[in-house]
Coordinates of C-alpha atoms in Angstrom, one line a residue:
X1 CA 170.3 102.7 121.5
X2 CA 170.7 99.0 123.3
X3 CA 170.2 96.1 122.3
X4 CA 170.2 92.4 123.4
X5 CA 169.5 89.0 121.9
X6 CA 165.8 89.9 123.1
X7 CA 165.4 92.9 122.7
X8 CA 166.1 96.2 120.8
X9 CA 165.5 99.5 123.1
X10 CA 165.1 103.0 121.7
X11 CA 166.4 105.5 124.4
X12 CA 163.8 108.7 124.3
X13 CA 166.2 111.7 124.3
X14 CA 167.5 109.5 121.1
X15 CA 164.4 110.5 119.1
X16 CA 164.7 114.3 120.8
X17 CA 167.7 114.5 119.5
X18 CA 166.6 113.1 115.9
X19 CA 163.7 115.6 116.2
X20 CA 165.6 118.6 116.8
X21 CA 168.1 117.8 114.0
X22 CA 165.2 117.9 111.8
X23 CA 164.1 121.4 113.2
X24 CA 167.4 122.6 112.9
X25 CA 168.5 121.4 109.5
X26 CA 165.0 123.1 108.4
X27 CA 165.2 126.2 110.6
X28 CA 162.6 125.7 113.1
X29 CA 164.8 128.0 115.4
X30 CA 161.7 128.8 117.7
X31 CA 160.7 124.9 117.7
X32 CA 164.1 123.8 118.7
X33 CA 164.7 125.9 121.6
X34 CA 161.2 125.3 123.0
X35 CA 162.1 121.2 122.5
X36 CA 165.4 121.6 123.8
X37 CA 164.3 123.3 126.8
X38 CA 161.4 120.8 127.6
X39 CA 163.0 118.2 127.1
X40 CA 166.4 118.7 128.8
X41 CA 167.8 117.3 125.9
X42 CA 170.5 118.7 123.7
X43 CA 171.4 118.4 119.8
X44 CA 175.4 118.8 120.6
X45 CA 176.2 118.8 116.8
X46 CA 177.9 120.6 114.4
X47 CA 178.5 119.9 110.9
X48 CA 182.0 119.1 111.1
X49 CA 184.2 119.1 114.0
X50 CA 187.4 120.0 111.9
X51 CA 185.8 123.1 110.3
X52 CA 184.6 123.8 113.7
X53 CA 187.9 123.7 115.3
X54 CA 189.1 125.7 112.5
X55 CA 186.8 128.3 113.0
X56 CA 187.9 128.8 116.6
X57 CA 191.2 128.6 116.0
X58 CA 191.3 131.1 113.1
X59 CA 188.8 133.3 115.2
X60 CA 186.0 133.4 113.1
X61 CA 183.7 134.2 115.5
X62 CA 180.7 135.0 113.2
X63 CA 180.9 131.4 111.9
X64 CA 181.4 130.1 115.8
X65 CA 178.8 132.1 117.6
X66 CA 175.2 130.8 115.6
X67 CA 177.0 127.1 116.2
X68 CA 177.5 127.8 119.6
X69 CA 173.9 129.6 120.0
X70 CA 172.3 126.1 119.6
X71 CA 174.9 123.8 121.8
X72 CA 174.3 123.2 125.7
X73 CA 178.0 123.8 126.6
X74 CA 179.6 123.9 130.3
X75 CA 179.3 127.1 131.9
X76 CA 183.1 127.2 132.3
X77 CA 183.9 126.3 128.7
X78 CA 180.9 129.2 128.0
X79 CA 182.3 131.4 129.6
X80 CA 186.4 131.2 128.4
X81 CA 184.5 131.3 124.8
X82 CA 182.9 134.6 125.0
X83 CA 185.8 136.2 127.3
X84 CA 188.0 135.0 124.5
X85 CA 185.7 137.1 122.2
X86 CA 185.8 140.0 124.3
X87 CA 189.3 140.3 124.2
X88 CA 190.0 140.4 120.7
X89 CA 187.3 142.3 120.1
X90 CA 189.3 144.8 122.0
X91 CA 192.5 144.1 120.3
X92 CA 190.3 145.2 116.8
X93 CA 189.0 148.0 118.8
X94 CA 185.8 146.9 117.8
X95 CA 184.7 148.5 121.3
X96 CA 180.9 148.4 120.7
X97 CA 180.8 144.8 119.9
X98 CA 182.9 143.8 123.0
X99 CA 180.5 145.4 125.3
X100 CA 177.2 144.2 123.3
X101 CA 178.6 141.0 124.2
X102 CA 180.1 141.7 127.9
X103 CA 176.9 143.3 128.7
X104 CA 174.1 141.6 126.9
X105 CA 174.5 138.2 126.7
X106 CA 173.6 135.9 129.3
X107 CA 176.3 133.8 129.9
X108 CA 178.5 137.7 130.9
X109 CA 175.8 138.1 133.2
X110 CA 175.9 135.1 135.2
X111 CA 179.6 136.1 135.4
X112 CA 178.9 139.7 136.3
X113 CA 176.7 138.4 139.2
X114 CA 179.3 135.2 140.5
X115 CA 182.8 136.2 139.4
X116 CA 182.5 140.0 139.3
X117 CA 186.6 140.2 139.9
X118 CA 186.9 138.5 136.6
X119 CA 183.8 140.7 134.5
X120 CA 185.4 143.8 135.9
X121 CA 188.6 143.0 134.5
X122 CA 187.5 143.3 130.8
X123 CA 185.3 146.1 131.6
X124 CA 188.6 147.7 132.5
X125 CA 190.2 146.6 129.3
X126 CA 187.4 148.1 127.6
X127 CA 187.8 151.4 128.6
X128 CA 191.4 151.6 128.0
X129 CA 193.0 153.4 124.8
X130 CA 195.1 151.1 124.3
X131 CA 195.7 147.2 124.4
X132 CA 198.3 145.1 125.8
X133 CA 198.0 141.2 124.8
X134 CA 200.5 140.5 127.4
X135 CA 197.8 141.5 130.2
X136 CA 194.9 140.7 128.2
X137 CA 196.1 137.6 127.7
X138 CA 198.0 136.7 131.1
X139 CA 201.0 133.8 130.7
X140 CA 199.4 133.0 127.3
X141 CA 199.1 134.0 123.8
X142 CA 195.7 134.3 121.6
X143 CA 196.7 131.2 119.8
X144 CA 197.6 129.2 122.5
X145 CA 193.8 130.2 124.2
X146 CA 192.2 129.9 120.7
X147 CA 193.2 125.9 121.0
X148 CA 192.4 125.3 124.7
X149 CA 188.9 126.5 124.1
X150 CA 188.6 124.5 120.5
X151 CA 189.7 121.9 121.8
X152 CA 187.2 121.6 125.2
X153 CA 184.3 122.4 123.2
X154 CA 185.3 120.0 120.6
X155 CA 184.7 117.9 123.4
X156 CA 181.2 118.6 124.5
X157 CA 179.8 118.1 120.5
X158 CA 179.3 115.0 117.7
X159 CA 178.9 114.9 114.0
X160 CA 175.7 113.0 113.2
X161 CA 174.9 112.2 109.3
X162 CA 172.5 114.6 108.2
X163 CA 168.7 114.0 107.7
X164 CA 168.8 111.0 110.6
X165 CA 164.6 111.4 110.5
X166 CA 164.4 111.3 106.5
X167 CA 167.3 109.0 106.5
X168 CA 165.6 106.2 109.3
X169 CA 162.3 106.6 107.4
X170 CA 163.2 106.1 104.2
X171 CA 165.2 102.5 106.1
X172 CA 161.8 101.4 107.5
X173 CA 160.1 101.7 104.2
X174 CA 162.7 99.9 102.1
X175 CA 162.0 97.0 105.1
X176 CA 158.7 97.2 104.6
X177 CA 159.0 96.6 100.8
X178 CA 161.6 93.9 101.5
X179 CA 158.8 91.8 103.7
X180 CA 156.3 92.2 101.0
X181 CA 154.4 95.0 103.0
X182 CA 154.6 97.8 100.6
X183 CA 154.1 96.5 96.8
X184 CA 156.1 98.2 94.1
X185 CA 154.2 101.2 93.0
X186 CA 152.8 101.6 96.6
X187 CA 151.4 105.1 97.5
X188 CA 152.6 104.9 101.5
X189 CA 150.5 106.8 103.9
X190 CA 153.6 108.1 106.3
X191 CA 151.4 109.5 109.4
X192 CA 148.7 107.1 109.4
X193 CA 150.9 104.1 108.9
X194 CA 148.9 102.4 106.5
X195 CA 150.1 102.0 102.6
X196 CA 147.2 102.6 99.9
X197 CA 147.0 98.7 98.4
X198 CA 147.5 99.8 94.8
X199 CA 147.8 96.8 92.5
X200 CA 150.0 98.0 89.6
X201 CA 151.4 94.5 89.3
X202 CA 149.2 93.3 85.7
X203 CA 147.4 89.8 87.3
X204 CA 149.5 87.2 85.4
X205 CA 149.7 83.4 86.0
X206 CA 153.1 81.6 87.9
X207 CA 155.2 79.4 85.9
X208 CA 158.4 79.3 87.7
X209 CA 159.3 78.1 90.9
X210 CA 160.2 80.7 93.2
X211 CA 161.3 78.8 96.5
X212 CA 160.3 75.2 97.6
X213 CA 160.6 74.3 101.5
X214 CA 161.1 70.9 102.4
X215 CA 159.3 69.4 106.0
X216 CA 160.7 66.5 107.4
X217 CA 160.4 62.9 106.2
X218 CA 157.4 62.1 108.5
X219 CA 155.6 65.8 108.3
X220 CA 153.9 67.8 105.7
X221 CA 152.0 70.7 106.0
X222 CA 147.8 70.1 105.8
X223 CA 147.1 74.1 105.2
X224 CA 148.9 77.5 104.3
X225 CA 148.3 81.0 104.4
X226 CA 149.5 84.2 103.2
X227 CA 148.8 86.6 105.3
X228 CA 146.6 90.1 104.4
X229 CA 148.7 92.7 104.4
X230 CA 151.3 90.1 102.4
X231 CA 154.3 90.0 105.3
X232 CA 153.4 86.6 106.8
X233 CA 153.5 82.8 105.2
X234 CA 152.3 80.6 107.3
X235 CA 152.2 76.9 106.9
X236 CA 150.8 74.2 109.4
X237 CA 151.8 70.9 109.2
X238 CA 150.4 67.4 109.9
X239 CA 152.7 67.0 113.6
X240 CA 151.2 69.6 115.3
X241 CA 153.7 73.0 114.4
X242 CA 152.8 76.6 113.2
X243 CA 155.4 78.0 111.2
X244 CA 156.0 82.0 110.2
X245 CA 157.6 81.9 106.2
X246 CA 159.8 84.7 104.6
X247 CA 158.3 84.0 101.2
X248 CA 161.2 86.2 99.9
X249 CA 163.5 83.8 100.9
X250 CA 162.2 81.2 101.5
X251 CA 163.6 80.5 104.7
X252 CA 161.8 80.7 108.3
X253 CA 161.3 84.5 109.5
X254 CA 164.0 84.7 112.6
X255 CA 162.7 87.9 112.9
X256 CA 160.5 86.7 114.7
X257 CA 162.5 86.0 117.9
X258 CA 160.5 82.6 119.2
X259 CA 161.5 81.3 116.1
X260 CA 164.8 82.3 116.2
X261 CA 164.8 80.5 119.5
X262 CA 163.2 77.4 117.9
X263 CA 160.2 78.0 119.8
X264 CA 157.2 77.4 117.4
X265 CA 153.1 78.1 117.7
X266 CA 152.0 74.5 118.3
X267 CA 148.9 71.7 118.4
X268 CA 148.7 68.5 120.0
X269 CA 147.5 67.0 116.7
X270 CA 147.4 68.1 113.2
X271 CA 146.6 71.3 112.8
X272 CA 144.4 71.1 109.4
X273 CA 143.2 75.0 108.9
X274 CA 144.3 78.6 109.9
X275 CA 143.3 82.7 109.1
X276 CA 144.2 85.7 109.7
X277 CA 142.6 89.1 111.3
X278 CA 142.1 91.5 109.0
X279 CA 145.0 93.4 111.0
X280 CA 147.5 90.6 110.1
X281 CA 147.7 90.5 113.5
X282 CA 146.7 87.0 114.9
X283 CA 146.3 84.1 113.9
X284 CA 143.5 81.2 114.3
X285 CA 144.2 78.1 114.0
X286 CA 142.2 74.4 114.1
X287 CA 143.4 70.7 114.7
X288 CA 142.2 67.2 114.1
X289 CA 141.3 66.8 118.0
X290 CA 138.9 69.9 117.7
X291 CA 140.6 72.5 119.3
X292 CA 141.1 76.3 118.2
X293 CA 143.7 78.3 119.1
X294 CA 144.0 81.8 119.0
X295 CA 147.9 83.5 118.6
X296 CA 149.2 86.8 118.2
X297 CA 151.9 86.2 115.5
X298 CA 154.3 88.8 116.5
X299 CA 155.3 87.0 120.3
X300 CA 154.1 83.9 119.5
X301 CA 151.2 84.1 122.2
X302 CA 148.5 81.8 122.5
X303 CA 145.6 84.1 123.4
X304 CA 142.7 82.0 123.7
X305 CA 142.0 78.3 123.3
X306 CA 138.8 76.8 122.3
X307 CA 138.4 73.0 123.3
X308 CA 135.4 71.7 121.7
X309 CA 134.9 72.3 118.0
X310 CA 133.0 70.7 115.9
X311 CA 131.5 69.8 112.5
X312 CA 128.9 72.6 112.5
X313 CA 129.7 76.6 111.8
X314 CA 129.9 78.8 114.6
X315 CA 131.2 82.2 115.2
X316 CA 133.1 82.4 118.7
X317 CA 134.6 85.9 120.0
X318 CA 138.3 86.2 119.8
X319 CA 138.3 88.2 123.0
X320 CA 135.9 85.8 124.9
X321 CA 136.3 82.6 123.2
X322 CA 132.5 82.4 123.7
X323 CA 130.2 80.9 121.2
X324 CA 128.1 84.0 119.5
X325 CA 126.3 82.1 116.8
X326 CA 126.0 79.0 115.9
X327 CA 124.7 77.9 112.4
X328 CA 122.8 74.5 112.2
X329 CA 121.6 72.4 108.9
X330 CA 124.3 70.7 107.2
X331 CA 124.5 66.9 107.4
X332 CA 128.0 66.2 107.6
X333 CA 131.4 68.0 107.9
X334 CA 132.1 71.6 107.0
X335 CA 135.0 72.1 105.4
X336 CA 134.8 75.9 104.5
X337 CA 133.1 79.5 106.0
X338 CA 133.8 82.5 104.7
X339 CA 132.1 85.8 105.6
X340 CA 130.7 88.2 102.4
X341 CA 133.0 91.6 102.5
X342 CA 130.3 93.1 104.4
X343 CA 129.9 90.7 107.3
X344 CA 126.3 90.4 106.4
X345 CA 126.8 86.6 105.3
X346 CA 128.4 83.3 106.2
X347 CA 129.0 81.2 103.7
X348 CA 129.6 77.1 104.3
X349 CA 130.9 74.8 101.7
X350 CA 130.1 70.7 103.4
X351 CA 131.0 67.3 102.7
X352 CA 127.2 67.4 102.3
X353 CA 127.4 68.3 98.9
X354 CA 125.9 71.6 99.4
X355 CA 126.7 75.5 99.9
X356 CA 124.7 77.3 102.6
X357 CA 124.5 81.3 102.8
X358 CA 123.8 82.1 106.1
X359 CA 121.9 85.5 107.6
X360 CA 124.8 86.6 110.0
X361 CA 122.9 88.0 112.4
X362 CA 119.6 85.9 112.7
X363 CA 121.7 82.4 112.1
X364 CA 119.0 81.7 109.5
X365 CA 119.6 79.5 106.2
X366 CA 118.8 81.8 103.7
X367 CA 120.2 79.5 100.7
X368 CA 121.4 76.0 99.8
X369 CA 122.3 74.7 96.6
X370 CA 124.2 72.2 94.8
X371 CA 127.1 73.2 92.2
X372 CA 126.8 70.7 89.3
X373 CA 127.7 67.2 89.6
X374 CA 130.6 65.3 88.1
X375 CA 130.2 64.0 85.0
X376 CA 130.2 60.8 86.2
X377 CA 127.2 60.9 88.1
X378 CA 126.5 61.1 91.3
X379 CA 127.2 64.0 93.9
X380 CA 130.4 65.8 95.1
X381 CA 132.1 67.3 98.7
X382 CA 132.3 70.7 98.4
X383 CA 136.1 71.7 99.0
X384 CA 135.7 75.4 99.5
X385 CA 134.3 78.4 98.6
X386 CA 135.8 81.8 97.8
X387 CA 135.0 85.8 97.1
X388 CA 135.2 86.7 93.5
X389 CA 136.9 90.3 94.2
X390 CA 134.8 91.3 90.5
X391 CA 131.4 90.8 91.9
X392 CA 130.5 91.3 95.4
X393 CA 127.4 88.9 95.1
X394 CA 129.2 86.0 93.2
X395 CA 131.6 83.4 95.0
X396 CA 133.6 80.5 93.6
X397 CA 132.9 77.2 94.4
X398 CA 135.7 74.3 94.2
X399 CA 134.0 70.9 94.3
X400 CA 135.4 67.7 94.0
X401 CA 134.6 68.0 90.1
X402 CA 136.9 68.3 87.1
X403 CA 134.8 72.3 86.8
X404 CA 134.9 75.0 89.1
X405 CA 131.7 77.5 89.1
X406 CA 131.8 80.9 89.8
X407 CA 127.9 81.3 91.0
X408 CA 125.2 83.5 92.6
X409 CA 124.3 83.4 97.0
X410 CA 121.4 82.1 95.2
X411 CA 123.0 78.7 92.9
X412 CA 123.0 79.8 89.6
X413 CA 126.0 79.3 87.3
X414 CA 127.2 82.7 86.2
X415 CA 130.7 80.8 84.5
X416 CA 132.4 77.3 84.9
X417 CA 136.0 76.1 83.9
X418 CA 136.7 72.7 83.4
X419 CA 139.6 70.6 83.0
X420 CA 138.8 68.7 80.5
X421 CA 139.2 65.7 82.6
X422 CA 136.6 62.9 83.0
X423 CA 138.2 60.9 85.3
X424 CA 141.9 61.4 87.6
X425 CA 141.5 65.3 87.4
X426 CA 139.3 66.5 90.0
X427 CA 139.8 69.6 91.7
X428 CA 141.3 69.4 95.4
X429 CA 141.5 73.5 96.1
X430 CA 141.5 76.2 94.5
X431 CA 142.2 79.9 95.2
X432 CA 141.4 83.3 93.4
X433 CA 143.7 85.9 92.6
X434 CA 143.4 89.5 93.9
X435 CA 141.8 91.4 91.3
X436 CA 139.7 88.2 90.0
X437 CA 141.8 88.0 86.4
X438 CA 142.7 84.2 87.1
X439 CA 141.2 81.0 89.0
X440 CA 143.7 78.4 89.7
X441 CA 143.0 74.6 90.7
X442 CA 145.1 72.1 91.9
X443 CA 143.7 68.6 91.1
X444 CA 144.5 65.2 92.2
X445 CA 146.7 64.5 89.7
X446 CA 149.0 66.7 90.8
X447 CA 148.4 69.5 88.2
X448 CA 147.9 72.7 89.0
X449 CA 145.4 74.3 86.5
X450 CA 145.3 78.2 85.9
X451 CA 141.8 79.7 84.6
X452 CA 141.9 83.0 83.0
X453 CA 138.0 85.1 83.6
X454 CA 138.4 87.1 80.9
X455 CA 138.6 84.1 78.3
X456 CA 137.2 81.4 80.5
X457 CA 139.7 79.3 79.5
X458 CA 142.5 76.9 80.6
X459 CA 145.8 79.3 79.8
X460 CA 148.4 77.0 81.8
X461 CA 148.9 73.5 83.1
X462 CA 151.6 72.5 85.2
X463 CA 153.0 69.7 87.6
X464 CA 153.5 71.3 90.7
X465 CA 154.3 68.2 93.5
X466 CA 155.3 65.1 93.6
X467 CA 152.9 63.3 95.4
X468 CA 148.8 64.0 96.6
X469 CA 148.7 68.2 96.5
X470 CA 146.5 69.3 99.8
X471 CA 146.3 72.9 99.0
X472 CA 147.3 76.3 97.5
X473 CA 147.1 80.3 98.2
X474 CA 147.5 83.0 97.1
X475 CA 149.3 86.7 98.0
X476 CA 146.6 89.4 98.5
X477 CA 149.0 91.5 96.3
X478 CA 151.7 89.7 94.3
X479 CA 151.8 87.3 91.4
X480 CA 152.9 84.6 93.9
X481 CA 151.1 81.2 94.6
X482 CA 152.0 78.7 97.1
X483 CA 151.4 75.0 97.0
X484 CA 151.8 72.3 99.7
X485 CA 151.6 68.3 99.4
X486 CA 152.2 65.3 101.0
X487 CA 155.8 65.1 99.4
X488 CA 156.8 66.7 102.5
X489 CA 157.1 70.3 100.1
X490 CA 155.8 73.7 99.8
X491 CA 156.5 75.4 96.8
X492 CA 156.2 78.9 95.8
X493 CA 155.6 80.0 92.2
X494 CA 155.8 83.2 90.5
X495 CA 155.3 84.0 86.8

């Protein structure tokens, strides 16, 4: 295996190698031949290279021999082995056994056929009645030849930890689980790569600050994102930079090697919104001077720019960049779309006041409505607009109101929570947990106000910032919220 600042190479006969010491260690005898032969690639490991050497040098040749039946040794250092054997095979007169091996293995037959001076000498040595170690041997003793041939083939082989395969597996999961990837409890699907979502984590409101990341003096960020498979933080602040959290941390992912290289995803101008694929995968992001920009978050790629946006909804191909749809009808800016779970809607939340549910496909207007007015009077911007993960056909609406609704495509009020506010404690963003148990609002007083469902009522109140809070998310699978203001802070809570 090499590796660089850059770059971290796997060699392929590495992973042979790991593959065969899983066939071997689970006798896959047929498997591991066929691979080893393929592939040109040898295992070259015992056990233990001291019991190894021990064996040879004690002459345990029934322990040596199924070792040595799965090494790719030197012909040479072959061929002193089994000549080794043959002769003390015939010092034990255990005549039979010395020719099954002179005359049936392959590595006496290669002999036979290139050094036929040497083969013929322990074919003679065979058919004596007796046996002399002074000739057998020549200028030697057994010992001595026992420890020349240990110690060559000790040469040729390696001790690897057992279970490498099970062992590196087991590594990448515990990784996985460290980034936030795999949830605790998480059923992992090892061959497809994928890990089955489960949500044993019980849905409970933060209280406790986690990790707060400071900007600089004259930045903050304007939006934040978790990303949907839980790995990824990402924050975007109000001078132009993209940056790539580990929430677990709270420090910058380095990881990621353009960040490690201070190297950052960047706008001209504020960048004031950003998603994810589905995939996790990239990353789109908008700024103040209307442009889009497309990354993949693992290089730091910009894959496509868009230069014109604008205060209408459109859908634009990633691939293309071209405009697919547009949707026209709201009066001023919009400052949310979401698409329903089954792609069959667009939903638009405007400074007009109003929600819009859009037909996908046709670009037709199939609703608008109002959420309630303040109690005040008068109308309200609507901030955003979420899924309610409970009911497919109800979304939550976040308006600049002291209430949030949960409602129908169609405007009705299914449920609203309120602050309790009448004036100072409207609602800036909100976000939904996973599961739907809890709605949570930060207002413009700072606050940050936690809504169970199931009671429809206020459970927790809490100062989270300093100074004007822009926004806040939530993990798609952990009881972990983050907030971001213009104290220059984004702050992480957990229960």
């Amino acid at each position: 295996m090499a590796s660089s600042a850059s770059t971290l190479e796997i060699e392929a006969r590495d992973v042979v190698k790991i593959v065969l010491q899983f066939c071997k260690e689970n006798s896959l005898q047929q498997t591991f031949q066929t691979l080893q032969n393929e592939c040109q690639v040898s295992l070259n490991t015992v056990d233990s290279i001291d019991t190894f050497i021990a064996d040879i040098n004690a002459g345990r040749w029934d322990a040596v021999l199924p070792q040595v039946a799965q090494l790719k040794l030197p012909r040479k250092k072959l061929e002193d082995l089994y000549e080794q054997i043959v002769l003390e095979m015939a010092e034990l007169r255990e005549l039979d056994t010395a020719r099954a091996i002179l005359r049936q293995t392959q590595v006496m037959g290669v002999m036979k056929q290139e050094q036929p001076e040497r083969y013929l000498r322990l074919e003679h040595l065979l058919v004596r009645t007796y046996f002399d170690p002074n000739e057998a041997y020549q200028e030697s003793t057994k010992e001595k030849r026992r420890a020349q041939i240990a110690q060559a083939i000790a040469s040729e082989v390696s001790v690897v930890p057992p279970s490498r395969l099970m062992a590196l597996i087991g590594q990448a999961l515990k990784w996985q689980q460290h980034q936030g990837l795999l949830p605790p409890g998480t059923q992992f699907d090892l061959f497809r790569g994928t890990a089955a979502m489960k949500q044993d984590e019980e849905e409970t409101y933060p209280t406790t600050l986690s990790h707060q990341i400071k900007f600089g003096k004259k930045t903050h960020p304007e939006c934040a994102r978790f990303s949907p498979d839980g790995q990824y933080l990402v924050s975007c602040s109000v001078d132009g930079i993209i940056e790539v959290w580990d929430y677990i941390s709270g420090k910058l992912k380095k990881d990621l090697q353009y960040q490690a290289d201070e190297s950052f995803m960047m706008h001209d101008d504020a960048v004031l919104c950003v998603d994810f694929s589905r995939d996790s995968e990239m990353l789109a992001s908008g700024s103040q001077d209307g442009k889009i920009k497309v990354w993949r978050i693992r290089t730091g790629q910009c894959l496509r720019r868009l230069e014109r946006a604008h205060a209408k909804a459109r859908v634009h191909g990633l691939k293309s960049g071209k405009m697919l749809k547009e949707f026209r009808g709201h009066n001023s800016y919009v400052n949310y779309a979401i698409f329903t779970t089954d792609g069959s809607r667009v939903i638009t939340a405007s400074s007009d006041c109003t929600v819009k549910v859009w037909d996908t496909k046709t670009t037709d207007c199939l609703h608008t409505f109002k959420p309630p007015p303040p109690l005040r009077g008068g109308d309200a911007s609507v901030n955003s607009v979420h899924l309610f993960p409970k009911n497919t056909d109800h979304i939550v609406v976040c308006n600049k109101t002291s209430s949030i609704y949960i409602m129908t495509l169609q405007g009705q009020v299914v449920k609203s929570f309120s602050s309790g506010k009448r004036e100072g404690g409207d609602f800036v963003a909100a976000s939904v947990s996973p599961k739907g148990e809890w709605i949570y609002c930060v207002g413009e007083d700072m606050n940050m106000y936690c809504f169970s469902y199931q009671s429809g009522k206020l459970e927790h109140l809490m100062k989270v910032h300093d100074k004007d809070v822009i926004g806040i998310t939530h993990h798609p699978h952990r009881n972990l919220v983050a907030t971001y203001a213009e104290d220059c802070m984004m702050k992480i809570w957990k229960p």
